[in-house]
Coordinates of C-alpha atoms in Angstrom, one line a residue:
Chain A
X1 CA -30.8 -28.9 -3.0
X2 CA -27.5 -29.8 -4.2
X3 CA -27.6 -29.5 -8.0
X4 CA -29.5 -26.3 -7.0
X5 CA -26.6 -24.8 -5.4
X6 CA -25.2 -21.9 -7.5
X7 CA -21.8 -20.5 -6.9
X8 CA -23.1 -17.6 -5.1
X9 CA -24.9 -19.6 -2.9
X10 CA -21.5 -21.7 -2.4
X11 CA -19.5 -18.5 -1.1
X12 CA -22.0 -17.7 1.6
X13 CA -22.0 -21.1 2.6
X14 CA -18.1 -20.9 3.0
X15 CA -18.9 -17.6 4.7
X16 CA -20.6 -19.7 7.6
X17 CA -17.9 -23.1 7.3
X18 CA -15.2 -20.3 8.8
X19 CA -17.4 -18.9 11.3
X20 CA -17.8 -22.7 12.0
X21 CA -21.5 -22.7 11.8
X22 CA -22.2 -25.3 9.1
X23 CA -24.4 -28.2 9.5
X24 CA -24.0 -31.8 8.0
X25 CA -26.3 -30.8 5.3
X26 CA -24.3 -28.1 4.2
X27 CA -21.1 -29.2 4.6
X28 CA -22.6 -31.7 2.4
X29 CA -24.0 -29.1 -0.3
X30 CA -20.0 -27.6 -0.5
X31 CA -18.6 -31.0 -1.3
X32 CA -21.1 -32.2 -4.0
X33 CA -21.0 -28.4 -5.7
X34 CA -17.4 -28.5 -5.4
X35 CA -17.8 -31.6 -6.9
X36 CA -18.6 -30.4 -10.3
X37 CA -17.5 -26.9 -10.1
X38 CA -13.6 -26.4 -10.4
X39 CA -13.4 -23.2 -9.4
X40 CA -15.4 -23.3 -6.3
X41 CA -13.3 -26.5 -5.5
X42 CA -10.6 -24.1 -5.6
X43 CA -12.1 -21.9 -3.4
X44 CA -12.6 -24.3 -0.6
X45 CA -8.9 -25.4 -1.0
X46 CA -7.4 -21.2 -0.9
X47 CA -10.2 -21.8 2.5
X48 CA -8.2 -24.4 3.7
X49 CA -4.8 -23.0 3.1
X50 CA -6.0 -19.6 4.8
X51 CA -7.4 -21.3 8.1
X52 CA -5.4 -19.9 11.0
X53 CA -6.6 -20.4 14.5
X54 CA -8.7 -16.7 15.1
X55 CA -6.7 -13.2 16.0
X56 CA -6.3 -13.8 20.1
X57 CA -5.3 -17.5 19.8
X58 CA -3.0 -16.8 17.2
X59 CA -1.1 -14.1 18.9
X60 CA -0.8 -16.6 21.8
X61 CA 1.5 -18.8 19.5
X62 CA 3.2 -15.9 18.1
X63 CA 6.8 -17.2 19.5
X64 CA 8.0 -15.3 22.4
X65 CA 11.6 -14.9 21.1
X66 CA 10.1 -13.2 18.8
X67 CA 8.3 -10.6 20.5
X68 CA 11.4 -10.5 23.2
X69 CA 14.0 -9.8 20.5
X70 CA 12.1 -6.9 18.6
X71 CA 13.3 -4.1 20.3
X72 CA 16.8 -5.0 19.9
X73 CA 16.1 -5.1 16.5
X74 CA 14.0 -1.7 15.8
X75 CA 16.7 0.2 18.0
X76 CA 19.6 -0.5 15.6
X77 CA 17.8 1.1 12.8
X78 CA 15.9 3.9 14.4
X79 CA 17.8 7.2 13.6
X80 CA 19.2 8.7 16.4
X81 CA 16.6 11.2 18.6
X82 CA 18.3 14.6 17.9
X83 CA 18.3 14.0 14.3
X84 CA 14.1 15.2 13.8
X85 CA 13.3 12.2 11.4
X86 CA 10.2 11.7 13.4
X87 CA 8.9 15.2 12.4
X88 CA 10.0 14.8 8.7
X89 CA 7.5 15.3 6.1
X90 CA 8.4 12.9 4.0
X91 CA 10.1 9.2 4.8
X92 CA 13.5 9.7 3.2
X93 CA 13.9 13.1 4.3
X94 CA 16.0 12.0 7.1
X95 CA 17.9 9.3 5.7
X96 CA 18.6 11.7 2.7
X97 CA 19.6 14.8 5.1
X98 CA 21.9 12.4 7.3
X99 CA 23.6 11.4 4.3
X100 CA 24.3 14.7 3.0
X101 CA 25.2 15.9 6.9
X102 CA 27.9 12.5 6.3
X103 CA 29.6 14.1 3.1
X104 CA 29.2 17.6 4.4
X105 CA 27.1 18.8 2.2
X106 CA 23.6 20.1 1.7
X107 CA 20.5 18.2 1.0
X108 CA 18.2 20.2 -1.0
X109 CA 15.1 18.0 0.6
X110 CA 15.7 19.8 3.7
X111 CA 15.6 23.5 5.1
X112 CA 12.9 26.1 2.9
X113 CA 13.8 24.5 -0.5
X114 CA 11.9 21.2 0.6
X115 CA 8.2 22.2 -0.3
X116 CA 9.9 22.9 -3.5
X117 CA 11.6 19.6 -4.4
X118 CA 8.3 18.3 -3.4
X119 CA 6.5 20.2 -5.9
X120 CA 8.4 19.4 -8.5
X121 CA 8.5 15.7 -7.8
X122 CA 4.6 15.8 -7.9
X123 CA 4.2 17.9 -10.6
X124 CA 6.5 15.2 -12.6
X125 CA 3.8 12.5 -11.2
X126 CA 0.9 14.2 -12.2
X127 CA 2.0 15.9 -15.5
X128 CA 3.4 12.4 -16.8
X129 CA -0.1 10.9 -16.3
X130 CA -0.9 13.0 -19.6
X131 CA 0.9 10.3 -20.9
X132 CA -1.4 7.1 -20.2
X133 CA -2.4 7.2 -22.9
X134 CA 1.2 5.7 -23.9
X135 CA 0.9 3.4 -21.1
X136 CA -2.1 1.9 -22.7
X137 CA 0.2 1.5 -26.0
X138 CA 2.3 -0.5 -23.9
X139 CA 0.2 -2.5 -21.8
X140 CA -1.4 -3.4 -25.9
X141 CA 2.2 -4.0 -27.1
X142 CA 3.8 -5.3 -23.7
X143 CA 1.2 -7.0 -22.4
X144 CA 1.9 -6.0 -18.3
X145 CA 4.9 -4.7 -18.8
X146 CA 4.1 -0.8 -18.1
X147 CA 2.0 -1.9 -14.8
X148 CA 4.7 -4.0 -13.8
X149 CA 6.9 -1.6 -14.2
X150 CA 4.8 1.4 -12.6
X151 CA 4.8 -1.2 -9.3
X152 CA 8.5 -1.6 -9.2
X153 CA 9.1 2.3 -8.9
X154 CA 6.2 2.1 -6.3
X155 CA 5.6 5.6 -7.9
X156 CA 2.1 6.1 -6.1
X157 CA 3.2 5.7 -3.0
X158 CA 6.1 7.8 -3.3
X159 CA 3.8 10.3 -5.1
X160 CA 1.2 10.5 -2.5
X161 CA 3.9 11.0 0.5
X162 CA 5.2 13.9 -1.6
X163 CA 1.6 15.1 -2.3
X164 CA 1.1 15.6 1.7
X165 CA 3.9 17.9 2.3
X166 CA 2.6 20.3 0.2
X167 CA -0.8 20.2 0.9
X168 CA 0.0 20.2 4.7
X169 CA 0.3 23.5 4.0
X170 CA -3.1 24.2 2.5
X171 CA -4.8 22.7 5.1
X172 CA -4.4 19.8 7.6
X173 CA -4.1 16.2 6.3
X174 CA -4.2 13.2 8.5
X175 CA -3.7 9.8 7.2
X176 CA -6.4 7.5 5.3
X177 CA -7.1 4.0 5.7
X178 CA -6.0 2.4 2.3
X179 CA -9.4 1.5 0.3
X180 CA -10.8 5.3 1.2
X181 CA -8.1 7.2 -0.5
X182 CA -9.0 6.8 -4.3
X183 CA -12.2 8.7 -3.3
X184 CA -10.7 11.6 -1.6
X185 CA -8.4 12.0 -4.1
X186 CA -10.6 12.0 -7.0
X187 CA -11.9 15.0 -5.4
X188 CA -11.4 18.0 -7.7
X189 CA -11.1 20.7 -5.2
X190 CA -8.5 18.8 -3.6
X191 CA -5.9 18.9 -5.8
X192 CA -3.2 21.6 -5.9
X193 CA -3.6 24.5 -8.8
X194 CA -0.9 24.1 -11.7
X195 CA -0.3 27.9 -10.8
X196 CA 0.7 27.3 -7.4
X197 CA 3.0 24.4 -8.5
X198 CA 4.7 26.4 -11.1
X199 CA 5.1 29.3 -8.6
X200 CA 6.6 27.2 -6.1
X201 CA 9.3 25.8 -9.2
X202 CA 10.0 29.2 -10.5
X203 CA 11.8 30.6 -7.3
X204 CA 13.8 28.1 -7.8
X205 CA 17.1 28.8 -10.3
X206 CA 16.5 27.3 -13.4
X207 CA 19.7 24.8 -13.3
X208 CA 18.5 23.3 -9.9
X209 CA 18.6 19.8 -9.7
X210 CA 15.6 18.5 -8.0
X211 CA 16.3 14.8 -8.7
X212 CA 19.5 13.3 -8.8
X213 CA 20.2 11.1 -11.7
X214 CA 19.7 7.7 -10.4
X215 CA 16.2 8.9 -8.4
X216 CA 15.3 10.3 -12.0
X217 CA 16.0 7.4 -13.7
X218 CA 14.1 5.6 -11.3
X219 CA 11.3 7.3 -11.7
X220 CA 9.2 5.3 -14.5
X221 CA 6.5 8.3 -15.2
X222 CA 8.8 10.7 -15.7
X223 CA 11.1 8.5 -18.5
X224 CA 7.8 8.1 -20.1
X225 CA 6.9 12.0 -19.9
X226 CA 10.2 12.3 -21.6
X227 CA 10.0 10.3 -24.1
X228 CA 6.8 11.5 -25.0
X229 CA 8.0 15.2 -25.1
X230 CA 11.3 13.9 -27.3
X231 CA 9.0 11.9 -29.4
X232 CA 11.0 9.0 -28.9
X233 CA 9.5 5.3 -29.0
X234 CA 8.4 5.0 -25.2
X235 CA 8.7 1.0 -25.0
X236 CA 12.6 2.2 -26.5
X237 CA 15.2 2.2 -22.9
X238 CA 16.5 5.0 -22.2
X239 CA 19.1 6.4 -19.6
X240 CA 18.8 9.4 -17.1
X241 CA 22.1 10.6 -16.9
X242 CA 21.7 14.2 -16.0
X243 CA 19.0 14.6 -13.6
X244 CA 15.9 16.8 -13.1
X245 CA 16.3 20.3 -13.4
X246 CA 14.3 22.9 -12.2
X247 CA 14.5 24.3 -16.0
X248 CA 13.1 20.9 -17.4
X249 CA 10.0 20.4 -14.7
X250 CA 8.7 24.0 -16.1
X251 CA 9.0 23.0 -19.7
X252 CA 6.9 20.1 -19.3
X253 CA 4.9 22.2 -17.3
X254 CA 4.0 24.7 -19.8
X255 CA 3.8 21.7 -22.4
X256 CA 0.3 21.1 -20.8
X257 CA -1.2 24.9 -21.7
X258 CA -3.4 24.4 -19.3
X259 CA -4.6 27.8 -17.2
X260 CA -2.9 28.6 -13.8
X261 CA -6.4 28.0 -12.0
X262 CA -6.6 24.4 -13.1
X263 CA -6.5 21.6 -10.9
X264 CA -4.7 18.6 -11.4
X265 CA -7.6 17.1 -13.3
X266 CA -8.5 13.5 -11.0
X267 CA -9.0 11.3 -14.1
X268 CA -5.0 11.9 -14.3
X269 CA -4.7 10.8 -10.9
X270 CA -7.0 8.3 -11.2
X271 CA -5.5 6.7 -14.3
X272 CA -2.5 6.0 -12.0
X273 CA -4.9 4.0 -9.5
X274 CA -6.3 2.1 -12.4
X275 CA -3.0 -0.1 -12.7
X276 CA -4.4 -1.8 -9.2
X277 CA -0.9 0.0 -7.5
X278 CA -0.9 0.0 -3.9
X279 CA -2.5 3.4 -2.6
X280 CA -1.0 5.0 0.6
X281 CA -3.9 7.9 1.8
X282 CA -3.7 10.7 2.9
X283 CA -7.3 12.7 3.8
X284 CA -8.2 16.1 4.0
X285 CA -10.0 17.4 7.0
X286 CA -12.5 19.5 7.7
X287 CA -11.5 23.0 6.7
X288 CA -13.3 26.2 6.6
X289 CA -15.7 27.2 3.7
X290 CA -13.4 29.6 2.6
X291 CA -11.1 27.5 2.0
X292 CA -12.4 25.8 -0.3
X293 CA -11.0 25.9 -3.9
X294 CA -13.3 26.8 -7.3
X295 CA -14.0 24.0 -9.7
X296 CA -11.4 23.1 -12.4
X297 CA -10.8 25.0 -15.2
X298 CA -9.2 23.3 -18.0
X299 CA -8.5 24.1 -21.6
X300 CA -8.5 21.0 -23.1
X301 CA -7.9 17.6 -22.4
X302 CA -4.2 16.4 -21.7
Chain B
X1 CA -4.5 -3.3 27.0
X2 CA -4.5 0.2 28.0
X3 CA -5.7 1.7 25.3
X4 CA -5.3 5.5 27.2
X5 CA -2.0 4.2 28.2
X6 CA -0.6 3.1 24.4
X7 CA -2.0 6.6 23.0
X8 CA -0.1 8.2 25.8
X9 CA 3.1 6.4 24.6
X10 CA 2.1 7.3 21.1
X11 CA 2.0 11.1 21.9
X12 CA 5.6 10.9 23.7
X13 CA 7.0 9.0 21.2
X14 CA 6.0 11.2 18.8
X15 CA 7.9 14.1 20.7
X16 CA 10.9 11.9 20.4
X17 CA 10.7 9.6 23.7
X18 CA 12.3 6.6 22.9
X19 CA 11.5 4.6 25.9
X20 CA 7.9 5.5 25.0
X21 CA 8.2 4.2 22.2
X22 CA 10.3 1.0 23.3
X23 CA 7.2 0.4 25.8
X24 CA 5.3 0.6 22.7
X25 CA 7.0 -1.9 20.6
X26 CA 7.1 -4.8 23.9
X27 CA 3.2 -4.2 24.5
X28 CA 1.9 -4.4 20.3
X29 CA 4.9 -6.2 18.7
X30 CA 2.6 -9.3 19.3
X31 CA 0.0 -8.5 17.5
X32 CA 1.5 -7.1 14.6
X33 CA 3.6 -10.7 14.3
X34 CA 0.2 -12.4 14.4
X35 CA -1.2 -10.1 11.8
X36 CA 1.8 -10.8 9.5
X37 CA 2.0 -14.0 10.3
X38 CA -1.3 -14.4 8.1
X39 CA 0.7 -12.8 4.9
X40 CA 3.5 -14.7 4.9
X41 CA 3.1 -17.9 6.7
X42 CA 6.9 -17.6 8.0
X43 CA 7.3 -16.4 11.1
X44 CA 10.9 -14.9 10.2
X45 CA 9.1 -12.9 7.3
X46 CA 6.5 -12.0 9.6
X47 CA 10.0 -10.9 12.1
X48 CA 11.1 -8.9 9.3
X49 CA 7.9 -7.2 8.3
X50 CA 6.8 -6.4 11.7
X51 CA 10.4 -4.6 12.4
X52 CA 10.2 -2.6 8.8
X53 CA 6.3 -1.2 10.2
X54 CA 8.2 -0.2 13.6
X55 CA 11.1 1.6 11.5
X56 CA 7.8 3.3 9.6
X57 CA 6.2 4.1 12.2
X58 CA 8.8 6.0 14.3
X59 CA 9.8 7.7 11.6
X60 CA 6.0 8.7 10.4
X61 CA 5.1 9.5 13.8
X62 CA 4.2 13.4 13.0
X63 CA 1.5 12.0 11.0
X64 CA -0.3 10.6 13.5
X65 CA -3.5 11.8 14.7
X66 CA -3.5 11.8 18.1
X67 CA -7.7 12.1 18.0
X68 CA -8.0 8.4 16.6
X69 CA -6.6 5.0 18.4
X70 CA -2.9 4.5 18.1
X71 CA -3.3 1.0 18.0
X72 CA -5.9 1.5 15.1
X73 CA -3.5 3.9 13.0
X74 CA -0.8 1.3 13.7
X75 CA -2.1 -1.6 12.3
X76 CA -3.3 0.1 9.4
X77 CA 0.4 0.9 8.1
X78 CA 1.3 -2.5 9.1
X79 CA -1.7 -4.0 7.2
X80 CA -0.5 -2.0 4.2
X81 CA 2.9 -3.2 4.8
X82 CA 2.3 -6.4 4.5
X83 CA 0.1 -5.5 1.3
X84 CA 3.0 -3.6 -0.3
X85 CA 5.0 -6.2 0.8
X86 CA 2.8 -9.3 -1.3
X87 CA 2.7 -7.1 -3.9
X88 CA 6.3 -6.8 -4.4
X89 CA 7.0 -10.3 -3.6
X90 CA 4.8 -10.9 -6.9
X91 CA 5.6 -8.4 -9.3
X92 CA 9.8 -8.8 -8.3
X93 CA 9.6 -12.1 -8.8
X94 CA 11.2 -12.9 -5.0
X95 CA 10.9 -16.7 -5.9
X96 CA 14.2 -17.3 -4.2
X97 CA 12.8 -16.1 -1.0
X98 CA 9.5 -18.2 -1.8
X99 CA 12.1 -21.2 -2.1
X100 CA 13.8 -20.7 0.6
X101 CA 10.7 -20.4 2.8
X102 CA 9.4 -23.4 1.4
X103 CA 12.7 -25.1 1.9
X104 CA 12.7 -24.1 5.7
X105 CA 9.0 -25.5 6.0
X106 CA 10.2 -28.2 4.1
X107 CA 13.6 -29.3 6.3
X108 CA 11.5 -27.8 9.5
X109 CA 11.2 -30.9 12.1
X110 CA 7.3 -31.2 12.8
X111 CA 5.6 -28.2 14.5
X112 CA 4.7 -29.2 18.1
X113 CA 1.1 -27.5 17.4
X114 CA -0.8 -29.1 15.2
X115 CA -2.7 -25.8 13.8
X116 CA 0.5 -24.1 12.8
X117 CA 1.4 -27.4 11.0
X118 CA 0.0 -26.5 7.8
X119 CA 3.2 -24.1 7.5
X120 CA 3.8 -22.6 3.5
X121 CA 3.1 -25.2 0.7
X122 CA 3.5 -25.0 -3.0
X123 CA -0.4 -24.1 -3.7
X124 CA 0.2 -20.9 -0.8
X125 CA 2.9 -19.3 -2.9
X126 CA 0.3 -19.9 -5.5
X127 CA -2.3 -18.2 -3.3
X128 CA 0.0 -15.2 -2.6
X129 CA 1.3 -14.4 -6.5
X130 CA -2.9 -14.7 -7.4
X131 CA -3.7 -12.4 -4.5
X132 CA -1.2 -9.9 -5.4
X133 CA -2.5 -9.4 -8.7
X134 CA -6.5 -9.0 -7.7
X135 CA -7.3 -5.5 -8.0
X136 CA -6.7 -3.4 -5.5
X137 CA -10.2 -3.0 -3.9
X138 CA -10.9 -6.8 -4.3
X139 CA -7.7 -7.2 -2.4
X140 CA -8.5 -5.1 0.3
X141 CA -11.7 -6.9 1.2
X142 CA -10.6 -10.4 0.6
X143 CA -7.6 -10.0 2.5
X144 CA -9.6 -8.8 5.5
X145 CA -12.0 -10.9 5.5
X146 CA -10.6 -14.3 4.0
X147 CA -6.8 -14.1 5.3
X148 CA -7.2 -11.8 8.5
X149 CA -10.5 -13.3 9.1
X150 CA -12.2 -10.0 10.0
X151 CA -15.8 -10.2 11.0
X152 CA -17.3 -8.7 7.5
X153 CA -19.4 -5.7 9.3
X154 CA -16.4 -4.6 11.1
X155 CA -14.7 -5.0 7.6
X156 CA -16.9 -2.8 5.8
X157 CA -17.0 0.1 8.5
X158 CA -13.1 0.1 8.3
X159 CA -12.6 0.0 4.6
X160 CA -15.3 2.8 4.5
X161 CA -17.9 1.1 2.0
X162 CA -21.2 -0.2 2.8
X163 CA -21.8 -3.8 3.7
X164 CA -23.6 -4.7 0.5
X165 CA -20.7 -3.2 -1.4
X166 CA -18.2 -5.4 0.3
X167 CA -20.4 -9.1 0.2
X168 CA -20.4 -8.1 -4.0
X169 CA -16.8 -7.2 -3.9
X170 CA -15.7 -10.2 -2.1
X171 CA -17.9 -12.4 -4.6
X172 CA -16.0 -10.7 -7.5
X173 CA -12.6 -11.1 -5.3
X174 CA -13.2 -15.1 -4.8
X175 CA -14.3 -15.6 -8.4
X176 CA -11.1 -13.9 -9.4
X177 CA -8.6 -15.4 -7.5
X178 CA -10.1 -18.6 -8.4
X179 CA -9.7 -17.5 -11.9
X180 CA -6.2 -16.8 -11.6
X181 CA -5.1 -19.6 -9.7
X182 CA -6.5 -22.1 -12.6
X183 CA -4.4 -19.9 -15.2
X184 CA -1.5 -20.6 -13.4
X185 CA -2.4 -24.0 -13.2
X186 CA -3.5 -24.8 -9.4
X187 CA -5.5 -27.9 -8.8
X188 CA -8.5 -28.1 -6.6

């Protein structure tokens, strides 16, 4: 039975060693396979290093200063309850609008203007995937470079928390478990129209900056879209030292010559997910048939 | 637990009710320590994590749907937390942390319970750069099943994919990670 054994065979049989409900002769089987197999050894020993006594016994040895000491913890940071960050739309909303409150200003992310920096920041994340096609370039030249650097700017997440403010207003939206959001997402009739992005930028004045310059320059896609617009060598650095302007987010825009109707086609959205970046989702829910958008319309291929 | 009761405390909290939500934070901080406790292997990362999914939460509460189980919702952010969170640690290169957590292991006197012994070795930060560079589906599944040592039914009905779906991709996850761990030179 043992020189049998394939290595599927080996992973259900350390499916039933965690549930503890391997005999002798089995336990026997792992070790001889393991024996000759190095990377089914090296399963047995990430087995080992994962073992943890199961959920309820291990939350009785979760140390009770711990638990005692959290609250103290969460209360410092919690923003203070008249200042509406729990009803933001988007995380940094609130930090961002108690920081401008600070320096007596204005934060553009708050008030009627919001939906519109939000726009524009996802029209920059969607528009720029146009441009994976340099990513690929790099990835070739760079090896991981372009992935690792995609992950650093956590772009996707930041992209899909923007995402839902806007659509909130299209519809409701409630929260995904992670794993089921590529699928909804992929959805054509999902996505915004290009036309309702643009019309959302263009009541905007043209010199408004949407992103300041060191969230710009943070902002990996949108180098890359820029560099591709300027031509320039996209592995080359380059510094954001102006901003975003409203004025610049429609350029790029109309760069695309696609047709107001068209949805943000989901292979561009897709091509983000395809770097493996961790996927915050957000679902649509049920909505009436009329509702519903028409089916993409593109004029060519971005 | 009261589940009524914790989607009560959800529902004030969200309206702004801070002792709501402080009763909240005493009756699940517990499990979300356990649950990160898996991730990290460090119970002051696990501290740390656990307090950043509270921060998230309060301040995400509008985007709660009060329909579904608050406790549900809640350890789905913090289960993508700690994802985010091994992801980072990979791609940022946080070996200093990983040394100072082995350090502490290392300097720790002997744990009192012999199951939480094991404490963060060499081959687990190995573990944790492999896993954070599985894809993300395979990394879903295998940390589910494999590190939070969720029955794999259960597994399947959360992640939304049917069961046969998630016994293949855990195979591909296992044969990967043991691919990568060889690459970067882990020993059996």
């Amino acid at each position: 039975m043992n020189r049998k054994l394939t290595c599927e065979r080996f992973q259900d049989l350390l499916d039933l060693r965690a549930a503890g409900r391997l005999d002798e002769q089995g336990r026997a089987a792992l070790a001889s396979h393991a024996a000759g197999c190095p990377d089914c050894a090296l399963l047995l020993r990430v087995q080992e290093a994962l073992a943890l006594p199961p959920p309820a016994e291990l939350e009785a040895r979760v140390p009770d200063d711990l638990v005692t000491g959290m609250w103290a913890q969460v209360e410092q940071t919690l923003p203070a309850p008249d200042s509406g960050a729990a009803k933001t739309w988007a995380p940094w909303v609130g930090r961002r609008r108690r920081a401008a409150e600070r320096a007596g200003g204005r934060d553009l992310s708050s008030g009627p203007l919001a939906p519109l920096l939000a726009a524009a920041v996802i029209l920059f994340a969607l528009l720029s995937g146009y441009l994976w096609s340099e990513v690929r370039h790099l990835q070739r030249r760079e090896g991981r470079l372009a992935v690792e650097l995609a992950r650093q700017d956590r772009l996707v997440d930041g992209f899909l928390q923007l995402a839902s403010g806007i659509l909130a207003e299209r519809g409701p939206w409630t929260p995904l478990p992670a794993g089921q959001s590529r699928e909804r997402w992929s959805r054509p009739e999902a996505a915004p129209t290009l036309g309702e992005l643009t019309r959302l930028l263009g009541q905007l004045p043209p010199e408004t900056t949407l992103l300041s310059a060191p969230d710009a320059s943070a902002f990996f896609w949108k180098r890359l879209a820029w560099k591709g617009l300027a031509g320039q060598d996209p592995g080359a650095p380059v510094v954001m030292d102006d901003g975003l302007q409203a004025a610049e987010a429609l350029a790029l825009l109309h760069s695309l010559r696609l047709t107001p109707e068209a949805r943000i086609p989901a292979r561009w959205w897709t091509a983000l997910t395809e770097a493996d970046l961790p996927v915050v989702g957000f679902a649509e829910a049920r909505r009436p048939a009329s509702h519903r958008a028409p089916a993409i319309h593109e004029e060519r291929e971005p | 637990m009261d589940t009524s009761r914790i989607d009560a405390l959800a529902r004030a909290s969200e309206r702004g009710d801070r002792e709501a939500f402080h009763e909240l934070v005493e009756m699940l901080t517990r499990p979300l320590l356990a649950a990160a406790y898996r991730y990290t292997r460090d119970w002051e990362a696990a501290r740390d994590l656990t307090q950043d999914t509270w921060i998230k939460v309060w301040e995400h509460l509008g985007r709660y749907d009060p329909a579904r189980s608050f406790r549900s919702w809640l350890l789905t952010v913090h289960r993508n937390h700690c994802l985010s969170h091994l992801r980072r640690a990979s791609v940022r290169r946080e070996l200093a942390t990983e040394d100072a957590i082995l350090e502490r292991t290392a300097s720790a006197d002997p744990a009192p319970d012999p199951l939480m012994a094991a404490g963060r070795t060499e081959f687990d930060v190995l573990l944790r750069s492999a896993l954070a560079r599985l894809p993300e589906n395979q990394l879903q599944v295998f940390t589910r099943v494999d590190l939070e040592q969720a029955d794999q039914a259960e597994a399947a009905r959360e992640l939304g994919m049917k069961f046969s779906t998630l016994r293949v991709t855990l195979h591909f996850a296992r044969r990967r990670l043991a691919g990568l761990l060889r690459e970067m030179g882990a020993e059996p």
